[in-house]
PDB file of C-alpha atoms in Angstrom:
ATOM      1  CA  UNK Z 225      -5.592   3.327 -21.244  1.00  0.00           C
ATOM      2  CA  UNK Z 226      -4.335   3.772 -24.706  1.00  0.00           C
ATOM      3  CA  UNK Z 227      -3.836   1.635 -27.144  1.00  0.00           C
ATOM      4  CA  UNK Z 228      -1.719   0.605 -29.880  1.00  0.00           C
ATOM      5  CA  UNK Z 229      -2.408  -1.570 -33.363  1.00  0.00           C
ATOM      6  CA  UNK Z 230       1.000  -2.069 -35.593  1.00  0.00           C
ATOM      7  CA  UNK Z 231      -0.412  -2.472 -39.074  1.00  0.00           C
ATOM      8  CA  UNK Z 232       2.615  -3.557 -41.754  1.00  0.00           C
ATOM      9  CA  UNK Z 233       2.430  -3.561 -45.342  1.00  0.00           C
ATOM     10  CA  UNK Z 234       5.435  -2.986 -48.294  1.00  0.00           C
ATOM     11  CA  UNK Z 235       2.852  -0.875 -50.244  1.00  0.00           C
ATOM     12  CA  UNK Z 236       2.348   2.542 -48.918  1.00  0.00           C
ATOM     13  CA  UNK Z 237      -1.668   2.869 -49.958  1.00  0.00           C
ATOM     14  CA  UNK Z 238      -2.215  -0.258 -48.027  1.00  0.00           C
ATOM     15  CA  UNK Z 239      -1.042   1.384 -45.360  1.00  0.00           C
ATOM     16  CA  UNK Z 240      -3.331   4.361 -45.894  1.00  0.00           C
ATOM     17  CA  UNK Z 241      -6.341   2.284 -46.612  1.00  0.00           C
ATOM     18  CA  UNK Z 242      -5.918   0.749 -43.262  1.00  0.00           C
ATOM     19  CA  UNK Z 243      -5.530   3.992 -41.342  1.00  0.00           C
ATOM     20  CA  UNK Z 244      -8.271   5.114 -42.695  1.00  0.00           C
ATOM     21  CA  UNK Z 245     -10.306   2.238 -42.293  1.00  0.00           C
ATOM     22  CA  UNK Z 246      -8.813   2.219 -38.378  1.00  0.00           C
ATOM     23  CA  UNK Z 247      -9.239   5.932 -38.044  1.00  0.00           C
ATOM     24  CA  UNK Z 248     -13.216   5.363 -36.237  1.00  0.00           C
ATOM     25  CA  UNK Z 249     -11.532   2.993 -33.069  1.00  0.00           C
ATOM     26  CA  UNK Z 250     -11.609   5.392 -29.678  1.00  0.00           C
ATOM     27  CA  UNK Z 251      -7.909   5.870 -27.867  1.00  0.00           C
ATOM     28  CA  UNK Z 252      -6.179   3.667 -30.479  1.00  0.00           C
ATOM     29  CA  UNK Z 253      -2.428   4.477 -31.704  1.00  0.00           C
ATOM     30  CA  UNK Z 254      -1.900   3.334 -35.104  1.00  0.00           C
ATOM     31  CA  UNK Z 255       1.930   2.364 -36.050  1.00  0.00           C
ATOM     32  CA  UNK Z 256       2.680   1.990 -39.189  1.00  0.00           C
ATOM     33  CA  UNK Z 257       5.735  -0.554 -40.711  1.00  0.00           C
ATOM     34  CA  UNK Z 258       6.717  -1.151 -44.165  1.00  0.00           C
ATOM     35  CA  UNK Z 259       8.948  -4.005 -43.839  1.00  0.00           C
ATOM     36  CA  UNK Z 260       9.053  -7.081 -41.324  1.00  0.00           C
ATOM     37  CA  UNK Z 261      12.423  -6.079 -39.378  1.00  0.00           C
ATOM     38  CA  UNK Z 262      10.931  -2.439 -39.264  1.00  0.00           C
ATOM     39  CA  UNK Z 263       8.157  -4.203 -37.840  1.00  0.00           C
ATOM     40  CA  UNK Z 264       9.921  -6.591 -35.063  1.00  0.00           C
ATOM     41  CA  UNK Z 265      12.132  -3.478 -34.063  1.00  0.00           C
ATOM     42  CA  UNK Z 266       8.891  -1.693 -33.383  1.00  0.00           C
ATOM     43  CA  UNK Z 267       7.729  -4.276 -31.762  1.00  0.00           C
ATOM     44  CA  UNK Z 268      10.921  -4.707 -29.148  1.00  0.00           C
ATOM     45  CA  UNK Z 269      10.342  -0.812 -28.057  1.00  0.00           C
ATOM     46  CA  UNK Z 270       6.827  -0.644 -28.161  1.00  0.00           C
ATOM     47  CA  UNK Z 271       3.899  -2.852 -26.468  1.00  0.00           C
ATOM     48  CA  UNK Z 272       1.076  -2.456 -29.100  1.00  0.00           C
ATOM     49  CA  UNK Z 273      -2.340  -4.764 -28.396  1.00  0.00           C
ATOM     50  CA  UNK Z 274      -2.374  -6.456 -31.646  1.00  0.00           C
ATOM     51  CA  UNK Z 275      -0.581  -6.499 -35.632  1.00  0.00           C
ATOM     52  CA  UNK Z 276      -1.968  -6.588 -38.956  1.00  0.00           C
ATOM     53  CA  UNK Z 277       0.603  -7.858 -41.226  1.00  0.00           C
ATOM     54  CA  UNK Z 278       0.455  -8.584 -45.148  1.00  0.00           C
ATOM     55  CA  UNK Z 279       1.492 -11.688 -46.176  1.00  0.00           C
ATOM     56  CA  UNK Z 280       3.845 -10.802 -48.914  1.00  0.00           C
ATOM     57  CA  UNK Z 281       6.477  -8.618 -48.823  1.00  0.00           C
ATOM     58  CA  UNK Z 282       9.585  -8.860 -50.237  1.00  0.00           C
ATOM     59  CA  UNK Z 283      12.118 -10.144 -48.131  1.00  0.00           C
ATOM     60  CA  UNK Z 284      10.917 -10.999 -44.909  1.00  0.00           C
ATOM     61  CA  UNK Z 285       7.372 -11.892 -45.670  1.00  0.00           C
ATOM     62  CA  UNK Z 286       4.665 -11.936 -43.032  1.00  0.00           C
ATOM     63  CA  UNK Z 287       4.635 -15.763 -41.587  1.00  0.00           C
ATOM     64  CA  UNK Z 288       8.633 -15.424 -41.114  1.00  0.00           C
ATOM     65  CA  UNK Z 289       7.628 -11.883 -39.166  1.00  0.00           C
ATOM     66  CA  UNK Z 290       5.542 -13.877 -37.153  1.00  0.00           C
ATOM     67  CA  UNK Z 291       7.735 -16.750 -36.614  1.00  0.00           C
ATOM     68  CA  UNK Z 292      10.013 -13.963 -34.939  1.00  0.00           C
ATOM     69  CA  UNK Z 293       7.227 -13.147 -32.614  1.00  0.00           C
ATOM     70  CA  UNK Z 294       6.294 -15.895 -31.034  1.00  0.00           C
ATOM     71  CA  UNK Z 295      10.114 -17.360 -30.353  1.00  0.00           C
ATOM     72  CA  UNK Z 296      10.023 -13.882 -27.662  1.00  0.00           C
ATOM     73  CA  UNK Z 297       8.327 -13.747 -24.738  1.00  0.00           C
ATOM     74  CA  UNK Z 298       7.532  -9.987 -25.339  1.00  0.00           C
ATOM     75  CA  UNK Z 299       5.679 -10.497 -28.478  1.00  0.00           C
ATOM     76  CA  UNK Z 300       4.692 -13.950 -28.546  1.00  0.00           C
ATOM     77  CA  UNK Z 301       0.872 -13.544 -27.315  1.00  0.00           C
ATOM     78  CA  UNK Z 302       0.053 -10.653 -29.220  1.00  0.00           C
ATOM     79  CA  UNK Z 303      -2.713 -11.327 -31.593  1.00  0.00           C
ATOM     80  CA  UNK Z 304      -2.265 -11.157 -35.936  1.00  0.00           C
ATOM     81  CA  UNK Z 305      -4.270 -10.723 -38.250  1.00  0.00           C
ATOM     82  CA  UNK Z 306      -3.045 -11.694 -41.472  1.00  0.00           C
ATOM     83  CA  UNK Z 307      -3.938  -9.547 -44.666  1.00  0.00           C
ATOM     84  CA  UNK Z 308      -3.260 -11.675 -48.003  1.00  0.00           C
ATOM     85  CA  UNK Z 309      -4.856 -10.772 -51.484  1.00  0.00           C
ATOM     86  CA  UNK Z 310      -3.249 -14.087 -53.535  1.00  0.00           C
ATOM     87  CA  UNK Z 311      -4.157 -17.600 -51.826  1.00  0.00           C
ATOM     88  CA  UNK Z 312      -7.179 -18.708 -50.337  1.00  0.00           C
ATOM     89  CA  UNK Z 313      -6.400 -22.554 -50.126  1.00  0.00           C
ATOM     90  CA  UNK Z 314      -6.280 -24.415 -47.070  1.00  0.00           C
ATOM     91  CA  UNK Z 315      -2.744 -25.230 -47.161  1.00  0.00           C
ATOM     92  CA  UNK Z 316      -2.058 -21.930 -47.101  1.00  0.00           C
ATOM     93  CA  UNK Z 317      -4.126 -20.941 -44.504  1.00  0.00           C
ATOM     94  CA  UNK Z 318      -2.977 -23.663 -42.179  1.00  0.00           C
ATOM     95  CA  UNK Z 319       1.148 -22.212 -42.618  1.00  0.00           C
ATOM     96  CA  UNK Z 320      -0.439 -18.934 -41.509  1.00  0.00           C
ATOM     97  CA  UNK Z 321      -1.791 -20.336 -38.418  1.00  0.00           C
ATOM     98  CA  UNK Z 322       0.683 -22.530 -37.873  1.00  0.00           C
ATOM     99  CA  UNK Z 323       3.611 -19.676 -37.947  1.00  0.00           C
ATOM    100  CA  UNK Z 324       0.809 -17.621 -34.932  1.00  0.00           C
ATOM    101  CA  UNK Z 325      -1.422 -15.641 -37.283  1.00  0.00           C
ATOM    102  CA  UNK Z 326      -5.097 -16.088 -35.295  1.00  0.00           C
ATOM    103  CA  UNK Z 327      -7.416 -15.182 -38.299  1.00  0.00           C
ATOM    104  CA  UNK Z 328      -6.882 -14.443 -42.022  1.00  0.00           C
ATOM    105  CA  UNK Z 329      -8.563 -11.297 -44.102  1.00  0.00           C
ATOM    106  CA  UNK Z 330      -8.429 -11.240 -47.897  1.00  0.00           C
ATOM    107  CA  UNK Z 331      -7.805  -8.099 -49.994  1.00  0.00           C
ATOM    108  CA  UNK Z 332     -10.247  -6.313 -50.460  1.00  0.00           C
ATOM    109  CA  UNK Z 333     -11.437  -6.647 -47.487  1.00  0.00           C
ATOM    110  CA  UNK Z 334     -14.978  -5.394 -46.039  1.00  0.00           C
ATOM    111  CA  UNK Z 335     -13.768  -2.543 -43.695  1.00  0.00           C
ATOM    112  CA  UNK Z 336     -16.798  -3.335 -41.199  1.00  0.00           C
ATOM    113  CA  UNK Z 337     -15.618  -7.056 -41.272  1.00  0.00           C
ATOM    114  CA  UNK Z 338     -12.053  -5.684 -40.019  1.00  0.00           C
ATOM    115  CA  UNK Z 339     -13.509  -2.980 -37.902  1.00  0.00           C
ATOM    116  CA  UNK Z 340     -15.524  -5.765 -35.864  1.00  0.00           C
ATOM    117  CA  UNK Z 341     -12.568  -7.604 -35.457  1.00  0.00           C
ATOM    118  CA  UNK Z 342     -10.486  -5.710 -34.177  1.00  0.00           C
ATOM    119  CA  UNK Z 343     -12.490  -4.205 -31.979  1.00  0.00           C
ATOM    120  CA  UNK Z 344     -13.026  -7.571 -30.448  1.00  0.00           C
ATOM    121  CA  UNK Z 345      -8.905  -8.162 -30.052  1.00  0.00           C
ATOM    122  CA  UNK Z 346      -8.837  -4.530 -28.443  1.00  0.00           C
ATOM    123  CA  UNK Z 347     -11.361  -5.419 -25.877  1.00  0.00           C
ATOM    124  CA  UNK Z 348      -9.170  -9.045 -25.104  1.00  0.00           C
ATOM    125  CA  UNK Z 349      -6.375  -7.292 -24.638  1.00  0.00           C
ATOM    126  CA  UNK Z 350      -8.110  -4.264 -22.324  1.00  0.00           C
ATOM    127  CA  UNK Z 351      -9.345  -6.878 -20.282  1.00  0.00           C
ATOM    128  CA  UNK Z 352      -6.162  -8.377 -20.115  1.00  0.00           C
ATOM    129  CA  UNK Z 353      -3.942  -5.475 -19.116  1.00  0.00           C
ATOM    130  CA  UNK Z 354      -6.872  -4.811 -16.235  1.00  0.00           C
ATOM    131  CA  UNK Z 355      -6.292  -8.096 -15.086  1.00  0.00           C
ATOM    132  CA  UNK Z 356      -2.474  -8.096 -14.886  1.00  0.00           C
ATOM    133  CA  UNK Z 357      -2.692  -4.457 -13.049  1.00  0.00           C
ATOM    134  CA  UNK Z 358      -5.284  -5.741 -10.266  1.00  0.00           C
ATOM    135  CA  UNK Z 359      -2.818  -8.813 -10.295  1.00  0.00           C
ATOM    136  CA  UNK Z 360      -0.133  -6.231  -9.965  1.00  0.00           C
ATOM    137  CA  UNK Z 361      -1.339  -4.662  -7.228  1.00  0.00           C
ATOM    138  CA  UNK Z 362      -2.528  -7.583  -5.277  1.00  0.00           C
ATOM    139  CA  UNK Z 363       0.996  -8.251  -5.477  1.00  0.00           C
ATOM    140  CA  UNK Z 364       1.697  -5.397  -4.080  1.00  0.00           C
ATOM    141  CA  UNK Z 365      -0.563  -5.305  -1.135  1.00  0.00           C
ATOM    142  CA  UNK Z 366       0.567  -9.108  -0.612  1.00  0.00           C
ATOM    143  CA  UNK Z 367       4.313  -8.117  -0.504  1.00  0.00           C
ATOM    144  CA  UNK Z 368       3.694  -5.011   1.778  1.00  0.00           C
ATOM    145  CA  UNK Z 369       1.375  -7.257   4.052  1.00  0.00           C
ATOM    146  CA  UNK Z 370       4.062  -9.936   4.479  1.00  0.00           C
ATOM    147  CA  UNK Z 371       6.894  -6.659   5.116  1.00  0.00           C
ATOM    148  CA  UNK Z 372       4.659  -5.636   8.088  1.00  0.00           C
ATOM    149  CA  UNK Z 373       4.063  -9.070   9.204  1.00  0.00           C
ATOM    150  CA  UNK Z 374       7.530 -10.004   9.370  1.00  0.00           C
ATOM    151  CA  UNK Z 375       8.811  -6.586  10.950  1.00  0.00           C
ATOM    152  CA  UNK Z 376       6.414  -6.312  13.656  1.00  0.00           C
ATOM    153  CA  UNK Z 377       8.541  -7.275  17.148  1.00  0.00           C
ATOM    154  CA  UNK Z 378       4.806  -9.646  18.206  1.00  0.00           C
ATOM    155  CA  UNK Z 379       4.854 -13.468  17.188  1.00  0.00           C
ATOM    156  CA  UNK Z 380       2.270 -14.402  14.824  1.00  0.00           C
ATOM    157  CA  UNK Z 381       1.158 -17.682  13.774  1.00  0.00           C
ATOM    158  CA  UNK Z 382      -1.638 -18.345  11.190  1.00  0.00           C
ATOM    159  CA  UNK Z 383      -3.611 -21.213  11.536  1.00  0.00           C
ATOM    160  CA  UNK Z 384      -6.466 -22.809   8.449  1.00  0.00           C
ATOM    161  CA  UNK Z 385      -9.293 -24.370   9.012  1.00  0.00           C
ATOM    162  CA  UNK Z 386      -8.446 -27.204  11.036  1.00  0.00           C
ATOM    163  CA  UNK Z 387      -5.593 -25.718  12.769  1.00  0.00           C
ATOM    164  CA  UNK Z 388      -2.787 -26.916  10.665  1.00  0.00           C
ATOM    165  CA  UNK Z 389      -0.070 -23.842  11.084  1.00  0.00           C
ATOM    166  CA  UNK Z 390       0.153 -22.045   7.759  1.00  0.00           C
ATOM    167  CA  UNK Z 391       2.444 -18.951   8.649  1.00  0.00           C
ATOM    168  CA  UNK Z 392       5.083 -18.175  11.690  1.00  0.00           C
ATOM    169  CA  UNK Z 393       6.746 -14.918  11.190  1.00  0.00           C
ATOM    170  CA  UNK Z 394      10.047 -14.356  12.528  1.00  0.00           C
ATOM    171  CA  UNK Z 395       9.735 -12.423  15.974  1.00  0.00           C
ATOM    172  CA  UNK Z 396       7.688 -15.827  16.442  1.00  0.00           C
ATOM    173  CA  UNK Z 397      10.520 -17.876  15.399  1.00  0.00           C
ATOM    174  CA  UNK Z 398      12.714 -15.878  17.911  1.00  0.00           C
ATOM    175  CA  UNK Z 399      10.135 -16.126  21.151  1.00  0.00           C
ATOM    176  CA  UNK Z 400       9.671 -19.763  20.140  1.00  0.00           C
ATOM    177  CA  UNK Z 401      13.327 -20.662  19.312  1.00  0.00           C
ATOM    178  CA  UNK Z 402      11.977 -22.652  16.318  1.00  0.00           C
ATOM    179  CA  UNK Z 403      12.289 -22.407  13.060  1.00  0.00           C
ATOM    180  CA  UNK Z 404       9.251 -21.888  11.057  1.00  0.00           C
ATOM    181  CA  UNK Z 405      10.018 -24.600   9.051  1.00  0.00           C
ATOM    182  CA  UNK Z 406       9.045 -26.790  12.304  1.00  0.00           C
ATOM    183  CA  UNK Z 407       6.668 -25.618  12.680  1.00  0.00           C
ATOM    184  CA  UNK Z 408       4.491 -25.034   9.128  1.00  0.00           C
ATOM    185  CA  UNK Z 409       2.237 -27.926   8.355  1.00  0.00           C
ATOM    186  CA  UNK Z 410       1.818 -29.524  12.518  1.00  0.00           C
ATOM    187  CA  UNK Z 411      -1.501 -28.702  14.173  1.00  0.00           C
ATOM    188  CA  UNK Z 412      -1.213 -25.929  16.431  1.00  0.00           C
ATOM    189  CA  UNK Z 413      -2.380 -27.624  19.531  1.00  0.00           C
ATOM    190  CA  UNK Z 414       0.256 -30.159  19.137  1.00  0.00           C
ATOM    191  CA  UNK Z 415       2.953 -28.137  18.291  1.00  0.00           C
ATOM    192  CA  UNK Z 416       2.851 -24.759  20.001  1.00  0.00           C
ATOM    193  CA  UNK Z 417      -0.254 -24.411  22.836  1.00  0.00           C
ATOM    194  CA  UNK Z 418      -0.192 -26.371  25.783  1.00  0.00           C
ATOM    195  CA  UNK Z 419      -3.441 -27.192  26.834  1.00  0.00           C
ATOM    196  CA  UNK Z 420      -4.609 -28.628  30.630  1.00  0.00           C
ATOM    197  CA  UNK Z 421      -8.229 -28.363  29.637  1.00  0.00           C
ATOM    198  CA  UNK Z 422      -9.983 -31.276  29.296  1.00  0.00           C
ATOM    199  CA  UNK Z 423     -12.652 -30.138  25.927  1.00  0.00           C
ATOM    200  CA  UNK Z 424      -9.170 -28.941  24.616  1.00  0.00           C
ATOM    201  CA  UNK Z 425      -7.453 -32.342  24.076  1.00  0.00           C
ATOM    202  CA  UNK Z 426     -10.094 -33.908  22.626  1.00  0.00           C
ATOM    203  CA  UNK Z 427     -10.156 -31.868  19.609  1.00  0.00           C
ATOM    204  CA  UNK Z 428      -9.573 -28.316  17.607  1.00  0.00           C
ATOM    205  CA  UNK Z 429     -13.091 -28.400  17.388  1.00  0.00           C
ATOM    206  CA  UNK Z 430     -13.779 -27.934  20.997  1.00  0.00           C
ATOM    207  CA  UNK Z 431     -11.551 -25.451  21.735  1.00  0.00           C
ATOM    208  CA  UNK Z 432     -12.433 -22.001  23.302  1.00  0.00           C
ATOM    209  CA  UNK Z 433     -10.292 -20.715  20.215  1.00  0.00           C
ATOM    210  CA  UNK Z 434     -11.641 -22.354  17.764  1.00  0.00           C
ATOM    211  CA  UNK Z 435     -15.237 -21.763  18.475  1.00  0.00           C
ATOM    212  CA  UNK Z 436     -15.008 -18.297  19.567  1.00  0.00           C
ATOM    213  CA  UNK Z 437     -13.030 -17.826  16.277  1.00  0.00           C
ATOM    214  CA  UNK Z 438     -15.840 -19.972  14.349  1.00  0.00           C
ATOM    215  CA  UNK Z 439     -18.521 -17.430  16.014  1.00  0.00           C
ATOM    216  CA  UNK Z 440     -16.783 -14.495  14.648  1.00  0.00           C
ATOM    217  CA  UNK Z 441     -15.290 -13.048  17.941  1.00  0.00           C
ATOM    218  CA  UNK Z 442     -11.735 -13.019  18.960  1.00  0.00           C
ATOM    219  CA  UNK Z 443     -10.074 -15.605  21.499  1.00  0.00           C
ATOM    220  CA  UNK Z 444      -7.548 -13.855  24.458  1.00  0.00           C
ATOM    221  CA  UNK Z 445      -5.710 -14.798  27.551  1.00  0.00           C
ATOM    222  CA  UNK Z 446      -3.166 -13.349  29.278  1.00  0.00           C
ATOM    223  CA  UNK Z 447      -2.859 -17.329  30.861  1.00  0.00           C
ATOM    224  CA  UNK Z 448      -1.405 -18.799  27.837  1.00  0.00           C
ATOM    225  CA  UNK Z 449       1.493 -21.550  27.723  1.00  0.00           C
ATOM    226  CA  UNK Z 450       2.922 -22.255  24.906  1.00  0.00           C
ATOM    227  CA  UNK Z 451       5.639 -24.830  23.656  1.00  0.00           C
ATOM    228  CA  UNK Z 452       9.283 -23.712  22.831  1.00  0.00           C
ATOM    229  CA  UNK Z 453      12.384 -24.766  22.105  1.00  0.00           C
ATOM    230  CA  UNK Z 454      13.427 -28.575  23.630  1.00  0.00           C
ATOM    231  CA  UNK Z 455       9.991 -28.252  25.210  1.00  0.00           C
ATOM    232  CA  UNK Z 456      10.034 -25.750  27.399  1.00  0.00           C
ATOM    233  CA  UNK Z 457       6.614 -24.081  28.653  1.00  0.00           C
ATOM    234  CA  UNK Z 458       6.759 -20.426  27.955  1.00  0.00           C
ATOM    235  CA  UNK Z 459       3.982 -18.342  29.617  1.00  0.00           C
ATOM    236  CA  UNK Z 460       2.536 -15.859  26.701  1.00  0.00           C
ATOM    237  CA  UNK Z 461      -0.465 -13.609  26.456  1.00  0.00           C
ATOM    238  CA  UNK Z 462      -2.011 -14.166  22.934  1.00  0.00           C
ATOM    239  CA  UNK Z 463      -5.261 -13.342  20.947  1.00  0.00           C
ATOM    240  CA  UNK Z 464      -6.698 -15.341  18.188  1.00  0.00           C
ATOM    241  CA  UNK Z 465      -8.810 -13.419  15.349  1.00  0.00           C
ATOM    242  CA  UNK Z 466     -10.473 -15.216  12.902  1.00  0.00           C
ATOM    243  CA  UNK Z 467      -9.890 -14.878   8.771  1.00  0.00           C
ATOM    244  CA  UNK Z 468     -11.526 -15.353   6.043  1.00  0.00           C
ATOM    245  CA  UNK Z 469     -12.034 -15.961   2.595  1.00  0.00           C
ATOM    246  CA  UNK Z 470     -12.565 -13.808  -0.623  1.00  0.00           C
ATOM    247  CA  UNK Z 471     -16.089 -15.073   0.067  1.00  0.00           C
ATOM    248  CA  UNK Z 472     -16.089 -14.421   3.277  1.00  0.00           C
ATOM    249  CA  UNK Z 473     -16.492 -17.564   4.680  1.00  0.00           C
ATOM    250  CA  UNK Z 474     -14.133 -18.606   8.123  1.00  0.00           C
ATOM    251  CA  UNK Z 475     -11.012 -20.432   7.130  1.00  0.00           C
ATOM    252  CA  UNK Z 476      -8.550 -20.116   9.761  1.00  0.00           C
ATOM    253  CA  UNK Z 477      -7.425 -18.228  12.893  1.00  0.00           C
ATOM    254  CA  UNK Z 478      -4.239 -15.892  13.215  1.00  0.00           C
ATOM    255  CA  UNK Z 479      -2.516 -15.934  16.882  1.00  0.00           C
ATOM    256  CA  UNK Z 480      -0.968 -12.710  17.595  1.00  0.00           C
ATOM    257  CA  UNK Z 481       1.450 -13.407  20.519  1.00  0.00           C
ATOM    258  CA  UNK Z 482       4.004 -12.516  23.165  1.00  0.00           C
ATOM    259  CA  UNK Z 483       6.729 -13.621  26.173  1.00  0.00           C
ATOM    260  CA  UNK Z 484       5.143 -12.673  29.367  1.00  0.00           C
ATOM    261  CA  UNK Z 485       7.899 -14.470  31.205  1.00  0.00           C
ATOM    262  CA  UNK Z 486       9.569 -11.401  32.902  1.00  0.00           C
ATOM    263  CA  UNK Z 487       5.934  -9.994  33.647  1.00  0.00           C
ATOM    264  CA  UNK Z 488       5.336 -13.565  35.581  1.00  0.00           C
ATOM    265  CA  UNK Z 489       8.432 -12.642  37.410  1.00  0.00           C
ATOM    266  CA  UNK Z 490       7.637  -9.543  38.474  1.00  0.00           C
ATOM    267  CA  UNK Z 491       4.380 -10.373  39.551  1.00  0.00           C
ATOM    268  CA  UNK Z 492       5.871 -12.993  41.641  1.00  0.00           C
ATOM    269  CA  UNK Z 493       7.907 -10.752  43.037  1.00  0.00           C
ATOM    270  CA  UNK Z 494       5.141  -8.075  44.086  1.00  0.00           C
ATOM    271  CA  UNK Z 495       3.253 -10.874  45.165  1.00  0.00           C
ATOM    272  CA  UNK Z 496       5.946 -12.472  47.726  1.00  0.00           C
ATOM    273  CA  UNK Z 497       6.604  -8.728  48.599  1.00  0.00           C
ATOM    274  CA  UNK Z 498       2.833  -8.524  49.587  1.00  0.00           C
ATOM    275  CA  UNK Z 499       3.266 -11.312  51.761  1.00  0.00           C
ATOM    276  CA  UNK Z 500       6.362 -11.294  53.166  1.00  0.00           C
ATOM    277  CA  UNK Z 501       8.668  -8.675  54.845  1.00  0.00           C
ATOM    278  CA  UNK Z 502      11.388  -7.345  52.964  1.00  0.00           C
ATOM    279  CA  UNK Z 503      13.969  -7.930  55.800  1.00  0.00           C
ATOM    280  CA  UNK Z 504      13.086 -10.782  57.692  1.00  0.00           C
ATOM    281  CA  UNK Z 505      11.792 -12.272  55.064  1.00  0.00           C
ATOM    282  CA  UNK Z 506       9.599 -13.528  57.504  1.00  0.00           C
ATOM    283  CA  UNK Z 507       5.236 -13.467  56.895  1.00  0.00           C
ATOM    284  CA  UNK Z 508       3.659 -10.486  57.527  1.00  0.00           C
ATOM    285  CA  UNK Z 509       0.399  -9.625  59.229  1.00  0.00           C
ATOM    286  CA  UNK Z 510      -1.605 -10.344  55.734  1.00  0.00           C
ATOM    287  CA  UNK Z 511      -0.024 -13.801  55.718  1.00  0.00           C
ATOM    288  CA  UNK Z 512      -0.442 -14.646  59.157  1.00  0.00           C
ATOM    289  CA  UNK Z 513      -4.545 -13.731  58.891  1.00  0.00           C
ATOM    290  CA  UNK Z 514      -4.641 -15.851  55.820  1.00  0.00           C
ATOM    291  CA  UNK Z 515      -2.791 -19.054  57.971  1.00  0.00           C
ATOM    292  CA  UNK Z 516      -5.631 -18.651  60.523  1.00  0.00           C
TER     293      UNK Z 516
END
């Protein structure tokens, strides 16, 4: 990725010496201003990774230029270097700072002493536009993660570590009847699964879940009841898949889920039909063998 230095200076051989001087960096755009509101309009329409800026020139000098820069957002982390060839007291030194300058060079100045230093400004600020693109993109991938969670018709709660809900998307909302906001932050077993099994309500820990998620193996039934709205028991099918962290470590659980309710009735159905005659409605042969 290229990069860009703005180098301002009133004196046109200044500007020259610095080119020069500049002209060994790799990939590097120099930008040249002679004036500081030549300079802050180049720096509204361009992103450059760092200024050089002389101290006096007429008019706007170089601490008001960099006054301007740090009172926007746009310009006010980018690194200066000021360039000064009259004072070298403290006093000075400390108005430079104070108005964002991070380092001072004195005309002349050693060209290997500026090379080095700039260099090591360049490299902060490739490192820094590497971490806002992977931040970028994780972004991305987050946003187009939470899209497809939220879109898919299956309900699907996350779960950390010790079962405290996390995440409800909204086809679970719908199955459920309950807003997520109910839900996020109660323990899962407490809010959502209904549980006859005795290991089970004694603890997260001794679930069938939890430790086939803790073993790194998926949990299913197609047996599942969980809680919905005003307490009713809905009969689901659901798996449980454990996640984990950056690390790779187990942190949580997510329960992908759905309504089995009109499957229940229809195997009721073919199982009454199996046993009694569609007529009569009276027991067949198969139920009468199993009565004996």
């Amino acid at each position: 990725m290229k990069q860009s230095i703005l180098i301002v200076d009133d004196q046109k051989a200044n500007l020259v010496a610095l080119e020069a001087t500049l002209a060994d960096l790799d990939n590097v755009e120099i930008i040249s201003a002679t004036s500081g509101p030549e300079a802050l309009s180049i720096l509204l329409k361009q992103t450059v990774a760092m200024v050089l800026l002389d101290v006096q020139m007429p008019g706007m000098d170089g601490f008001e230029v960099a006054s301007y820069m740090r009172q926007r957002s746009k310009t006010r982390h980018i690194p200066i270097i000021f360039l000064t060839a009259i004072n070298k007291e403290e006093s000075y030194m400390f108005k430079g700072y104070e108005s964002g300058g991070v380092d001072f060079m004195f005309k002349p100045f050693d060209p290997f002493v500026l090379l080095s230093k700039v260099r090591i400004f360049l490299e902060l600020d490739g490192r820094q536009r590497q971490l806002e693109d992977a931040l970028s993109k994780l972004k991305q991938v987050k946003t187009s993660n939470e899209v497809l969670l939220r879109s898919v018709g299956e309900g699907i709660i996350g779960v950390c570590l010790k079962g405290t809900i996390t995440f409800v998307n909204p086809a679970a909302e719908m199955i459920l009847g309950v807003h997520s906001s109910a839900l996020i932050g109660q323990h899962l077993y407490e809010a959502v699964i209904v549980s006859t099994h005795h290991a089970e309500k004694t603890g997260w820990f001794h679930t069938k879940l939890y430790k086939a998620c803790s073993e790194g193996r998926a949990f299913h039934t197609d047996v599942g009841v969980f809680r919905s709205h005003h307490d009713k028991m809905l009969p689901v099918e659901y798996t449980a898949s454990p996640t984990h962290s950056p690390s790779g470590k187990f942190d949580g659980a997510v329960i992908v889920f759905k309504d089995i309710t009109e499957r229940k009735k229809i195997e009721e159905k073919l199982h009454y039909m199996a046993q009694y005659d569609a007529l009569t409605e009276l027991g067949n042969r198969k139920t009468c063998l199993a009565r004996r």
